[in-house]
Short mmCIF file of C-alpha atoms in Angstrom, two decimals:
data_model
loop_
_atom_site.label_atom_id
_atom_site.label_comp_id
_atom_site.label_asym_id
_atom_site.label_seq_id
_atom_site.Cartn_x
_atom_site.Cartn_y
_atom_site.Cartn_z
CA UNK A 1 -19.73 21.96 -4.34
CA UNK A 2 -22.32 21.61 -7.76
CA UNK A 3 -20.79 18.76 -8.74
CA UNK A 4 -21.57 16.98 -5.44
CA UNK A 5 -25.07 18.27 -5.81
CA UNK A 6 -25.12 16.52 -9.12
CA UNK A 7 -23.60 13.39 -8.06
CA UNK A 8 -25.66 12.77 -5.08
CA UNK A 9 -28.74 13.11 -7.27
CA UNK A 10 -27.43 10.74 -10.38
CA UNK A 11 -26.58 8.25 -7.57
CA UNK A 12 -29.61 7.96 -5.16
CA UNK A 13 -31.88 9.61 -7.06
CA UNK A 14 -32.50 12.01 -4.04
CA UNK A 15 -31.68 15.63 -3.75
CA UNK A 16 -28.92 16.33 -1.16
CA UNK A 17 -29.85 18.37 1.83
CA UNK A 18 -26.24 19.61 3.14
CA UNK A 19 -28.48 22.56 5.36
CA UNK A 20 -29.27 19.88 7.92
CA UNK A 21 -28.47 16.51 6.66
CA UNK A 22 -30.07 13.60 8.68
CA UNK A 23 -28.44 10.60 6.53
CA UNK A 24 -24.84 9.31 6.52
CA UNK A 25 -24.70 9.53 3.20
CA UNK A 26 -25.45 13.01 3.30
CA UNK A 27 -23.17 13.78 6.13
CA UNK A 28 -20.30 12.26 4.10
CA UNK A 29 -20.93 15.24 1.59
CA UNK A 30 -20.30 17.80 4.19
CA UNK A 31 -17.35 15.95 5.51
CA UNK A 32 -15.79 16.43 2.01
CA UNK A 33 -16.68 19.93 1.63
CA UNK A 34 -16.25 21.25 5.01
CA UNK A 35 -13.79 19.33 7.25
CA UNK A 36 -10.45 19.65 5.74
CA UNK A 37 -7.24 19.15 7.91
CA UNK A 38 -3.90 17.81 7.36
CA UNK A 39 -3.87 14.79 9.63
CA UNK A 40 -6.99 13.95 7.40
CA UNK A 41 -4.79 13.82 4.48
CA UNK A 42 -1.73 12.27 6.03
CA UNK A 43 -4.19 9.53 7.02
CA UNK A 44 -5.75 9.10 3.70
CA UNK A 45 -2.30 8.70 2.11
CA UNK A 46 -1.35 5.42 2.00
CA UNK A 47 2.17 5.69 2.77
CA UNK A 48 2.22 8.45 5.22
CA UNK A 49 -0.86 6.94 7.28
CA UNK A 50 2.11 4.85 8.22
CA UNK A 51 3.66 7.43 10.85
CA UNK A 52 0.09 7.62 12.25
CA UNK A 53 0.12 4.29 12.92
CA UNK A 54 3.59 4.23 14.41
CA UNK A 55 2.75 7.19 16.77
CA UNK A 56 -0.39 5.10 18.21
CA UNK A 57 1.70 2.70 19.05
CA UNK A 58 0.70 0.53 17.00
CA UNK A 59 3.44 -0.35 14.69
CA UNK A 60 3.51 -3.84 14.91
CA UNK A 61 -0.07 -4.12 12.96
CA UNK A 62 1.89 -2.71 10.04
CA UNK A 63 2.07 -4.98 6.33
CA UNK A 64 6.07 -4.66 6.28
CA UNK A 65 7.18 -2.07 3.79
CA UNK A 66 9.65 -3.29 1.09
CA UNK A 67 9.86 0.01 -0.97
CA UNK A 68 8.15 3.33 -2.17
CA UNK A 69 8.36 4.64 -5.16
CA UNK A 70 7.56 8.21 -7.02
CA UNK A 71 6.85 6.25 -10.35
CA UNK A 72 6.59 2.68 -11.66
CA UNK A 73 10.44 2.68 -13.31
CA UNK A 74 12.05 3.12 -10.18
CA UNK A 75 11.06 -0.36 -8.96
CA UNK A 76 13.59 -2.80 -9.58
CA UNK A 77 11.40 -6.08 -9.55
CA UNK A 78 14.98 -8.28 -9.51
CA UNK A 79 15.21 -7.13 -5.78
CA UNK A 80 11.83 -7.65 -4.58
CA UNK A 81 10.37 -11.00 -3.07
CA UNK A 82 8.78 -13.04 -5.14
CA UNK A 83 5.19 -12.23 -3.97
CA UNK A 84 4.24 -8.62 -2.97
CA UNK A 85 1.70 -5.99 -3.41
CA UNK A 86 2.05 -2.61 -5.03
CA UNK A 87 -0.36 0.04 -4.35
CA UNK A 88 -0.93 3.36 -4.91
CA UNK A 89 -1.00 5.87 -2.43
CA UNK A 90 -4.03 8.46 -2.84
CA UNK A 91 -5.98 5.95 -4.67
CA UNK A 92 -9.00 3.10 -4.10
CA UNK A 93 -8.97 -0.40 -6.24
CA UNK A 94 -5.32 0.43 -7.43
CA UNK A 95 -3.94 -2.61 -6.27
CA UNK A 96 -1.36 -4.99 -8.10
CA UNK A 97 -1.50 -8.47 -6.03
CA UNK A 98 1.68 -10.58 -6.88
CA UNK A 99 1.75 -13.90 -5.75
CA UNK A 100 4.57 -14.81 -8.07
CA UNK A 101 6.86 -12.24 -9.94
CA UNK A 102 8.02 -14.89 -12.62
CA UNK A 103 4.82 -14.90 -13.95
CA UNK A 104 4.27 -11.25 -13.78
CA UNK A 105 4.42 -9.16 -16.96
CA UNK A 106 6.80 -6.17 -15.69
CA UNK A 107 6.10 -3.51 -18.64
CA UNK A 108 2.05 -4.36 -18.01
CA UNK A 109 2.49 -3.50 -14.43
CA UNK A 110 4.37 -0.39 -15.21
CA UNK A 111 1.99 0.87 -17.25
CA UNK A 112 -0.85 0.38 -15.20
CA UNK A 113 0.87 1.92 -11.97
CA UNK A 114 1.98 5.05 -13.83
CA UNK A 115 -1.87 5.27 -15.37
CA UNK A 116 -3.03 5.13 -11.61
CA UNK A 117 -0.56 8.12 -10.61
CA UNK A 118 -2.01 10.31 -13.02
CA UNK A 119 -5.77 9.33 -12.88
CA UNK A 120 -6.39 8.89 -9.43
CA UNK A 121 -9.79 8.31 -7.96
CA UNK A 122 -10.47 11.06 -5.22
CA UNK A 123 -11.34 13.74 -8.11
CA UNK A 124 -14.24 11.61 -9.08
CA UNK A 125 -16.21 11.65 -6.05
CA UNK A 126 -14.55 15.22 -4.95
CA UNK A 127 -12.99 13.42 -1.93
CA UNK A 128 -10.92 16.36 -0.55
CA UNK A 129 -8.39 14.32 1.84
CA UNK A 130 -6.79 12.63 -1.57
CA UNK A 131 -6.21 16.15 -3.41
CA UNK A 132 -3.04 17.20 -1.89
CA UNK A 133 -1.63 13.74 -1.65
CA UNK A 134 1.49 13.40 -3.25
CA UNK A 135 1.23 10.44 -5.62
CA UNK A 136 3.60 7.70 -4.84
CA UNK A 137 3.67 4.01 -5.27
CA UNK A 138 4.36 1.45 -1.99
CA UNK A 139 5.26 -2.33 -2.32
CA UNK A 140 4.51 -4.32 0.62
CA UNK A 141 4.90 -8.03 1.73
CA UNK A 142 1.75 -10.17 0.56
CA UNK A 143 -0.31 -11.62 2.98
CA UNK A 144 -0.27 -15.41 2.71
CA UNK A 145 -3.48 -16.73 3.86
CA UNK A 146 -2.94 -20.17 3.58
CA UNK A 147 -5.85 -22.32 3.27
CA UNK A 148 -7.99 -19.49 2.29
CA UNK A 149 -7.64 -18.10 -1.02
CA UNK A 150 -9.29 -14.80 -0.20
CA UNK A 151 -8.39 -12.16 2.70
CA UNK A 152 -11.16 -11.26 4.37
CA UNK A 153 -11.31 -7.50 5.42
CA UNK A 154 -13.45 -6.14 8.44
CA UNK A 155 -14.09 -2.19 8.02
CA UNK A 156 -15.00 -0.61 11.23
CA UNK A 157 -17.23 2.59 11.18
CA UNK A 158 -16.26 4.49 14.15
CA UNK A 159 -17.51 8.19 14.91
CA UNK A 160 -15.13 10.15 17.62
CA UNK A 161 -13.46 7.07 18.53
CA UNK A 162 -16.25 5.08 19.49
CA UNK A 163 -17.23 1.96 17.07
CA UNK A 164 -20.63 1.14 16.57
CA UNK A 165 -20.68 -1.18 13.30
CA UNK A 166 -18.59 -3.09 10.93
CA UNK A 167 -18.57 -4.22 7.68
CA UNK A 168 -17.04 -7.57 6.46
CA UNK A 169 -16.05 -8.28 3.21
CA UNK A 170 -15.17 -11.93 1.84
CA UNK A 171 -14.70 -13.79 -1.48
CA UNK A 172 -13.00 -11.11 -3.28
CA UNK A 173 -11.60 -13.44 -5.73
CA UNK A 174 -14.95 -16.21 -6.29
CA UNK A 175 -16.37 -16.43 -9.35
CA UNK A 176 -20.06 -15.33 -8.00
CA UNK A 177 -18.24 -11.92 -6.89
CA UNK A 178 -17.42 -10.02 -3.32
CA UNK A 179 -19.95 -10.12 -0.54
CA UNK A 180 -20.67 -8.22 2.26
CA UNK A 181 -22.22 -8.11 5.51
CA UNK A 182 -22.77 -5.57 8.09
CA UNK A 183 -22.39 -6.81 11.78
CA UNK A 184 -22.79 -5.25 15.59
CA UNK A 185 -19.89 -5.53 18.15
CA UNK A 186 -20.72 -8.68 19.42
CA UNK A 187 -20.26 -10.24 15.47
CA UNK A 188 -24.13 -10.28 14.81
CA UNK A 189 -25.00 -10.15 11.15
CA UNK A 190 -27.65 -7.75 11.21
CA UNK A 191 -30.59 -7.44 8.54
CA UNK A 192 -28.90 -4.74 6.76
CA UNK A 193 -26.83 -4.45 3.31
CA UNK A 194 -25.23 -2.81 1.22
CA UNK A 195 -27.47 -2.30 -2.02
CA UNK A 196 -25.08 -2.76 -4.57
CA UNK A 197 -23.21 -5.70 -3.51
CA UNK A 198 -24.24 -9.20 -2.66
CA UNK A 199 -24.92 -9.95 0.87
CA UNK A 200 -23.00 -12.74 2.83
CA UNK A 201 -25.39 -15.77 3.62
CA UNK A 202 -23.34 -18.11 5.60
CA UNK A 203 -22.34 -18.01 9.22
CA UNK A 204 -19.39 -16.69 9.55
CA UNK A 205 -16.96 -17.32 12.63
CA UNK A 206 -15.84 -14.12 14.78
CA UNK A 207 -12.69 -13.77 14.31
CA UNK A 208 -9.90 -13.83 17.03
CA UNK A 209 -8.74 -11.14 18.76
CA UNK A 210 -12.01 -9.50 17.55
CA UNK A 211 -12.18 -7.45 20.84
CA UNK A 212 -8.66 -6.08 20.29
CA UNK A 213 -10.09 -5.02 16.64
CA UNK A 214 -12.49 -2.87 18.21
CA UNK A 215 -9.93 -1.30 20.62
CA UNK A 216 -7.49 -0.62 18.18
CA UNK A 217 -9.90 1.07 15.77
CA UNK A 218 -11.26 3.34 18.82
CA UNK A 219 -7.39 4.46 19.19
CA UNK A 220 -7.15 5.03 15.35
CA UNK A 221 -10.44 6.95 15.09
CA UNK A 222 -10.25 9.07 18.02
CA UNK A 223 -8.85 11.89 16.24
CA UNK A 224 -11.58 12.31 13.87
CA UNK A 225 -15.62 12.73 13.84
CA UNK A 226 -15.73 9.80 11.63
CA UNK A 227 -13.08 7.68 10.37
CA UNK A 228 -13.78 3.99 8.75
CA UNK A 229 -10.55 1.51 10.43
CA UNK A 230 -9.68 -1.38 8.14
CA UNK A 231 -8.35 -4.57 9.00
CA UNK A 232 -7.18 -8.11 8.24
CA UNK A 233 -7.24 -10.74 10.66
CA UNK A 234 -5.08 -13.70 9.98
CA UNK A 235 -5.52 -16.47 12.66
CA UNK A 236 -5.43 -13.57 15.37
CA UNK A 237 -2.77 -11.67 13.49
CA UNK A 238 -4.32 -8.57 12.90
CA UNK A 239 -3.01 -6.19 10.03
CA UNK A 240 -3.96 -2.63 9.54
CA UNK A 241 -5.61 -1.99 6.16
CA UNK A 242 -6.20 1.78 5.80
CA UNK A 243 -8.24 4.75 7.15
CA UNK A 244 -10.83 6.06 5.01
CA UNK A 245 -13.05 8.89 5.45
CA UNK A 246 -15.84 8.80 2.73
CA UNK A 247 -17.19 5.22 2.47
CA UNK A 248 -18.02 4.52 -1.18
CA UNK A 249 -17.92 8.21 -1.64
CA UNK A 250 -21.28 8.47 -0.06
CA UNK A 251 -23.13 7.33 -2.83
CA UNK A 252 -24.10 4.24 -1.78
CA UNK A 253 -27.33 2.78 -0.85
CA UNK A 254 -28.59 0.58 2.06
CA UNK A 255 -31.19 -2.04 2.22
CA UNK A 256 -33.26 -1.17 4.43
CA UNK A 257 -32.67 2.46 3.70
CA UNK A 258 -33.14 3.35 7.83
CA UNK A 259 -29.56 2.21 8.20
CA UNK A 260 -28.20 5.60 6.34
CA UNK A 261 -30.30 7.00 9.31
CA UNK A 262 -28.57 4.78 11.67
CA UNK A 263 -25.31 5.71 11.01
CA UNK A 264 -25.77 9.39 10.40
CA UNK A 265 -27.43 9.61 14.08
CA UNK A 266 -23.65 8.57 15.37
CA UNK A 267 -22.19 11.47 12.85
CA UNK A 268 -22.08 14.28 15.35
CA UNK A 269 -20.74 17.05 12.56
CA UNK A 270 -17.81 19.27 13.76
CA UNK A 271 -17.44 22.98 13.44
CA UNK A 272 -16.71 23.73 9.55
CA UNK A 273 -12.47 23.66 8.63
CA UNK A 274 -11.88 24.60 5.84
#
């Protein structure tokens, strides 16, 4: 709790109000400290969440799984497809995207994955849901986006099974850097933006099956006071990305600042579960 107070102040320049939180970023800190269920841990686990997706009747949106490993030394790269994705089950930004395994430095890849298993991101932000995850490595199919080198990401903000807004993240591999826009459920870009990421400045087409993504986000978030439900959408084919509960660890700001309160208003805090 003390570390969260310190981190919140260092990141935002504001003192954290836990006794009567109003901001979304404040309520995320409360969420870390006072809402602790096994289901939260299961769904933060990038392997174990697959069981949850299947239990909701949405198996078809799971990215095909090639293997799961306790450490990188178990991976037989000779038996893998030419392209694949490796990621740790308890981390953030711990992904290796391989388009051609013949150009992959296998030793460096193993070393990096094993390092990630030991040095996981959840402890940095005191993100409780990640603490009891048994760290593993999963290998999944590489999603081919054909004419686009980037995989656009649709991140739906849900509260008690209702969807309100979404992030759209594009240009992950662009020379001028990743971009993020905040959209409403009609896919209109709002005037708000994340203060730490360049905004999207071009008009994006509403993705095919957008309404279907919203319905799936409702289904996958209905068991939680708050969840961010992430999807990829390739010409209408929807893939599950992840469920996450602490967007930006609750330390990211918005321009304008009022959006922190707008999201916070939708986040009705539950009874404490410790």
